[in-house]
Short mmCIF file of C-alpha atoms in Angstrom, two decimals:
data_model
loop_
_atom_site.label_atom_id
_atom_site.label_comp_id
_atom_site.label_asym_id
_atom_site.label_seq_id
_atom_site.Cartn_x
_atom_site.Cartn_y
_atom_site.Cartn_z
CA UNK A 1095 145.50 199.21 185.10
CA UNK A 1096 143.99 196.96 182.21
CA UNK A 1097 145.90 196.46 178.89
CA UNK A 1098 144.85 195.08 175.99
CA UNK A 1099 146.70 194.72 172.78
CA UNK A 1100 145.51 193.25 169.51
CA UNK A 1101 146.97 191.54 166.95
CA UNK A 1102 147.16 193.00 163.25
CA UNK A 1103 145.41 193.88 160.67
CA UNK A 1104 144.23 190.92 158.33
CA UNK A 1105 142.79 190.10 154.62
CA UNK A 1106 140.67 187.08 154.11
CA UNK A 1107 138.83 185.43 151.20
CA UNK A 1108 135.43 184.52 151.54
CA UNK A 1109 134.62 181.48 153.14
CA UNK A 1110 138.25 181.10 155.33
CA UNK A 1111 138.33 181.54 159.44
CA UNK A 1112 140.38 184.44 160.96
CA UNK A 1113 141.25 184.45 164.38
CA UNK A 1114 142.51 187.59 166.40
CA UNK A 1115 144.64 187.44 169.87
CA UNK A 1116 144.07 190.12 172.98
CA UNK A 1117 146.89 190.11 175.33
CA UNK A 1118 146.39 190.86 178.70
CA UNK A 1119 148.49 192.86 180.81
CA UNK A 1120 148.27 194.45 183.99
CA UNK A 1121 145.89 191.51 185.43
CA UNK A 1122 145.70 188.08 184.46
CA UNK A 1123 143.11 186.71 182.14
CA UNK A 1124 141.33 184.56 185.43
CA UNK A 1125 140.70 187.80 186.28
CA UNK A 1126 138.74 188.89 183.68
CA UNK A 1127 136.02 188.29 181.94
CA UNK A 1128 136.76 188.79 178.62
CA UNK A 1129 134.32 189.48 175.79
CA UNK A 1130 134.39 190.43 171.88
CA UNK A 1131 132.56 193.38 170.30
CA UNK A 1132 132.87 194.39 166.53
CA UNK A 1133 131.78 197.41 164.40
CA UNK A 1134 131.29 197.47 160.46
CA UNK A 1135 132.74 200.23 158.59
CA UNK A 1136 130.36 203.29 159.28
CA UNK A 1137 128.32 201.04 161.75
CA UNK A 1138 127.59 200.74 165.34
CA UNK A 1139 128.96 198.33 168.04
CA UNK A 1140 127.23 195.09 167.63
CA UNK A 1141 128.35 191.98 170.79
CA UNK A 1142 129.19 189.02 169.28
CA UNK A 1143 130.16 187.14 173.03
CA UNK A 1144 132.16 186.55 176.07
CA UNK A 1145 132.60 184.79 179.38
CA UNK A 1146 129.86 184.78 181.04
CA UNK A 1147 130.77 184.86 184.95
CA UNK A 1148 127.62 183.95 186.84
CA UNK A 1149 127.60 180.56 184.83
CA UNK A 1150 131.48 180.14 184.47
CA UNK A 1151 130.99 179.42 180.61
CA UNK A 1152 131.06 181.65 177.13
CA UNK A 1153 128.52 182.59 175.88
CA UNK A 1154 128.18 183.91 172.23
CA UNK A 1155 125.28 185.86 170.66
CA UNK A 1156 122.75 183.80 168.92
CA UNK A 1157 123.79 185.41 165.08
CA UNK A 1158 127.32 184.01 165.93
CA UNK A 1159 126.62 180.68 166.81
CA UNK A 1160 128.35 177.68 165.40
CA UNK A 1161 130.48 180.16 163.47
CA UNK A 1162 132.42 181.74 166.66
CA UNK A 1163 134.54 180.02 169.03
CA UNK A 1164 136.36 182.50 171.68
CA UNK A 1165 138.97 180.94 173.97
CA UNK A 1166 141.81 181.61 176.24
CA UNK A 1167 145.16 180.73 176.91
CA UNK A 1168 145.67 181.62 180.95
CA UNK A 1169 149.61 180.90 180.41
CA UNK A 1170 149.92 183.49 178.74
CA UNK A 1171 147.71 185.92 179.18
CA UNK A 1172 146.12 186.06 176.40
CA UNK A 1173 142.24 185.59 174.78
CA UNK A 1174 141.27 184.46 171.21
CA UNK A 1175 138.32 185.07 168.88
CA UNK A 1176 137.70 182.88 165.64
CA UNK A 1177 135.25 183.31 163.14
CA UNK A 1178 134.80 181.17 160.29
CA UNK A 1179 132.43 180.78 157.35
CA UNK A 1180 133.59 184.48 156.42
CA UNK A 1181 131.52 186.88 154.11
CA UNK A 1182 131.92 190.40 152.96
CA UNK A 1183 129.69 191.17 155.44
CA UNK A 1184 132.23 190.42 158.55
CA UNK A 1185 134.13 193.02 157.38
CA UNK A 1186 134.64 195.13 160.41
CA UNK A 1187 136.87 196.32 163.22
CA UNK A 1188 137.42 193.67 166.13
CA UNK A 1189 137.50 194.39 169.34
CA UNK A 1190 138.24 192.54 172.78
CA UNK A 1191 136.97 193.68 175.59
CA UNK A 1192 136.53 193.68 179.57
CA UNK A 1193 133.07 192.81 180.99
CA UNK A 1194 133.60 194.45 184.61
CA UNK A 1195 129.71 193.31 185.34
CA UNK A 1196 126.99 192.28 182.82
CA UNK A 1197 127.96 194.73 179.54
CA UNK A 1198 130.32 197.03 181.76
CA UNK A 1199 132.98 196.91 179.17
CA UNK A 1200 135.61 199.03 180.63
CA UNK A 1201 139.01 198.02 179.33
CA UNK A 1202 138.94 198.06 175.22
CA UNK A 1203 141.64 196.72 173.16
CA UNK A 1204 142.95 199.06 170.27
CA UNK A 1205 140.78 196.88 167.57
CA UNK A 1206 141.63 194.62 164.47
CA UNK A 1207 140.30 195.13 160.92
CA UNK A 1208 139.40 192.26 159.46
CA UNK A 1209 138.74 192.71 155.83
CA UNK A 1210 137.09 189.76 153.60
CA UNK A 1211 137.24 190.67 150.07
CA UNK A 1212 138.06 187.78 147.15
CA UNK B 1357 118.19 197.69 162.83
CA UNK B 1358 119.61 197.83 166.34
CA UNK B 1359 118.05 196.40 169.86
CA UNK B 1360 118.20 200.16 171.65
CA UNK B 1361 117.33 203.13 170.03
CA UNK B 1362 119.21 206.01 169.61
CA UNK B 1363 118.84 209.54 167.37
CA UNK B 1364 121.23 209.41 165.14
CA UNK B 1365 122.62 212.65 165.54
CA UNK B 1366 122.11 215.90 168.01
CA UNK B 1367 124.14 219.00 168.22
CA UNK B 1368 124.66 222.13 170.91
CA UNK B 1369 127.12 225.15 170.83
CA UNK B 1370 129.82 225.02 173.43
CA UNK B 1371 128.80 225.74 176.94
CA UNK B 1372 125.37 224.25 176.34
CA UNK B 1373 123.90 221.09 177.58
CA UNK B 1374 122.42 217.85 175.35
CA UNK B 1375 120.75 214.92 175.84
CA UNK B 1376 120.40 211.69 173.97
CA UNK B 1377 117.85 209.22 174.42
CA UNK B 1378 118.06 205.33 174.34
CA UNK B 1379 114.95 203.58 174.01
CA UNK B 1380 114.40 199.71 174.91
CA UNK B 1381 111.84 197.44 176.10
CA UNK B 1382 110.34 196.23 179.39
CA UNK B 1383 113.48 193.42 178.47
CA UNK B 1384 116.11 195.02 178.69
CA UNK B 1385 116.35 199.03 179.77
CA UNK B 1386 113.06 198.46 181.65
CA UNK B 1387 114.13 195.87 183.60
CA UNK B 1388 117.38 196.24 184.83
CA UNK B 1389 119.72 199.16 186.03
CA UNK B 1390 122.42 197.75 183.60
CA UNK B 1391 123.17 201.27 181.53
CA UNK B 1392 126.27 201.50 180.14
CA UNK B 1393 127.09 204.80 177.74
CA UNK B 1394 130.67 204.85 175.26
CA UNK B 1395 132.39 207.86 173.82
CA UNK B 1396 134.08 206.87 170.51
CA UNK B 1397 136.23 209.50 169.00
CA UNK B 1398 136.55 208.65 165.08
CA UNK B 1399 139.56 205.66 164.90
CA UNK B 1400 139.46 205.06 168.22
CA UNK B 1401 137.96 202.12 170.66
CA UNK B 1402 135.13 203.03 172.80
CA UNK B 1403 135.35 204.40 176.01
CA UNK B 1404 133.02 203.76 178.92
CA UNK B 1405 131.69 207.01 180.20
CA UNK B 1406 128.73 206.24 182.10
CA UNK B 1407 127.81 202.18 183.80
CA UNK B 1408 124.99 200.97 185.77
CA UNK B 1409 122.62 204.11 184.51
CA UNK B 1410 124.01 207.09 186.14
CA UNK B 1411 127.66 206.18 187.75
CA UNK B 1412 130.83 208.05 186.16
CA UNK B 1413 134.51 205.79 185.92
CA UNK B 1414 137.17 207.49 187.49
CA UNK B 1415 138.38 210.30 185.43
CA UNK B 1416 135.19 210.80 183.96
CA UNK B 1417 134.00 214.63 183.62
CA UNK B 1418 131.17 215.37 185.91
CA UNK B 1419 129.91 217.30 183.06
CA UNK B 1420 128.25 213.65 181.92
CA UNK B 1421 125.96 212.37 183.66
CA UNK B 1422 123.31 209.52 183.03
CA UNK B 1423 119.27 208.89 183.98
CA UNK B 1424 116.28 206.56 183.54
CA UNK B 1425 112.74 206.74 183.26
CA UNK B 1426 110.89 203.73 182.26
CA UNK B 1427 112.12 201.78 179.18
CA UNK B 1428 114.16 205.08 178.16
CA UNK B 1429 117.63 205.79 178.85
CA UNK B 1430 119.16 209.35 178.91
CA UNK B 1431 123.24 210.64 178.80
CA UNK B 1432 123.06 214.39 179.40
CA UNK B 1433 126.52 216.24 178.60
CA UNK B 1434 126.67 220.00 179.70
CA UNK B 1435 129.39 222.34 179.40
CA UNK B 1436 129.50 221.29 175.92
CA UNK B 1437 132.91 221.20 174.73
CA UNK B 1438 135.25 220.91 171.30
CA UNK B 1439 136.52 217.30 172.59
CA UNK B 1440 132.78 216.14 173.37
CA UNK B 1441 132.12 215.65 170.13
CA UNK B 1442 132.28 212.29 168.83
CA UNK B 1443 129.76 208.87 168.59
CA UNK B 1444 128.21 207.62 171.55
CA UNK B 1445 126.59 204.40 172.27
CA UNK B 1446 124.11 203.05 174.83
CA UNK B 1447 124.21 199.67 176.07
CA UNK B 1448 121.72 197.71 178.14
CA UNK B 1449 121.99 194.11 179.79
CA UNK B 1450 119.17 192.54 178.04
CA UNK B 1451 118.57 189.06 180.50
CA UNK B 1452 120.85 185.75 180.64
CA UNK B 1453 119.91 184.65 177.09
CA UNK B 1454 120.13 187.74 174.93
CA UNK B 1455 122.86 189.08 177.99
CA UNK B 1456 123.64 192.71 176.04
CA UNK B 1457 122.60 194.87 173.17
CA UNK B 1458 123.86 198.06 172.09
CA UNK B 1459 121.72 201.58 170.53
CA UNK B 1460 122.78 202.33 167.16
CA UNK B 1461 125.16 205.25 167.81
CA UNK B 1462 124.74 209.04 167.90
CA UNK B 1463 126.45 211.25 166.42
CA UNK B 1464 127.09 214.64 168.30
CA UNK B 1465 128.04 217.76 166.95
CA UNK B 1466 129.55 220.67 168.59
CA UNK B 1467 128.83 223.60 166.45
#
């Protein structure tokens, strides 16, 4: 069984980078294909990227791109998500999560509010 | 203004049966059998109820199940039930470049 736990909650000013951890457990993160999904307050799910297995690289939707790096650290099990350039608009709830085969996402992480406010 | 669309809310009485829709295009819902459906109770992460148009996860009710016709997309719940209700999203592989997009979310109410 898949676990994924987020890091915590965080407050940003406008214009600084966040970045939020998933740690694996149960597999390891070569297993995986780990991918990032976040949701707005009231809003739906919107993908914002993820490793792409067929190619072997991560890919990232195109209204994240050059703002959004997403890496991994197999040593310890564990998968990062950056965003910088922030606005009050990327205030939302942060998820990581498992990409079983193309947008089967069926291990979630518990989510991380990011909230950008000056 | 989301890629899939979705109503944004339905409602049934228990022991009835619903259906939400999830429209696409020939791009995405039309052309593949890549049809995932999430439950998300209120402060909660998703949960993956339905994959690949009409297969359950393990320890998924049989009371959802999951269809296609054409660019549309359909979760059917029946037995309706207190717990059931909650947001649910649809989600489509949408090709290599564009790879998924998500339905705006319905809400459903059990009266």
């Amino acid at each position: 069984q898949v676990q994924l736990v987020q890091s915590g909650a965080e407050v940003k000013k406008p214009g600084a980078s966040v970045k939020v951890s998933c740690k694996v457990s149960g597999y390891t993160l070569t297993e995986l294909s780990m991918h990032w999904v976040r949701q707005a307050p009231g809003k739906g799910l919107e993908w914002m990227g993820g490793f792409d297995p067929e190619d072997g690289e991560t890919i990232y939707a195109q209204k994240f791109q050059g703002r959004v790096t997403m890496t991994e650290d197999t040593s310890t099990d564990t998968a990062y998500m950056e965003l910088s350039s922030l606005r009050s608009e990327d205030t939302a709830v942060y998820y990581c999560a498992t990409d079983s085969r193309v947008g089967i996402f069926d291990y979630w992480g518990q989510g991380t509010l990011v909230t950008v406010s000056s | 203004q989301s890629a899939l669309t979705q109503p944004a809310s339905v409602s049934g009485s228990p022991g009835q049966s619903i259906t939400i829709s999830c429209t696409g295009t020939s791009s995405d819902v039309g052309s593949y059998n890549l049809v995932s459906w999430y439950q998300q109770h209120p402060g909660k992460a998703p949960k993956l109820m339905i994959y690949e148009g009409s297969k359950r996860p393990s320890g998924v009710s049989n009371r959802f199940s999951g269809s296609k016709s054409g660019n549309t997309a359909s979760l059917t719940i029946s037995g309706l039930q207190a717990e059931d209700e909650a947001d649910y999203y649809c989600c489509s592989y949408a090709g290599s470049s564009t790879y998924v997009v998500f339905g705006g979310g319905t809400k459903l109410t059990v009266l």
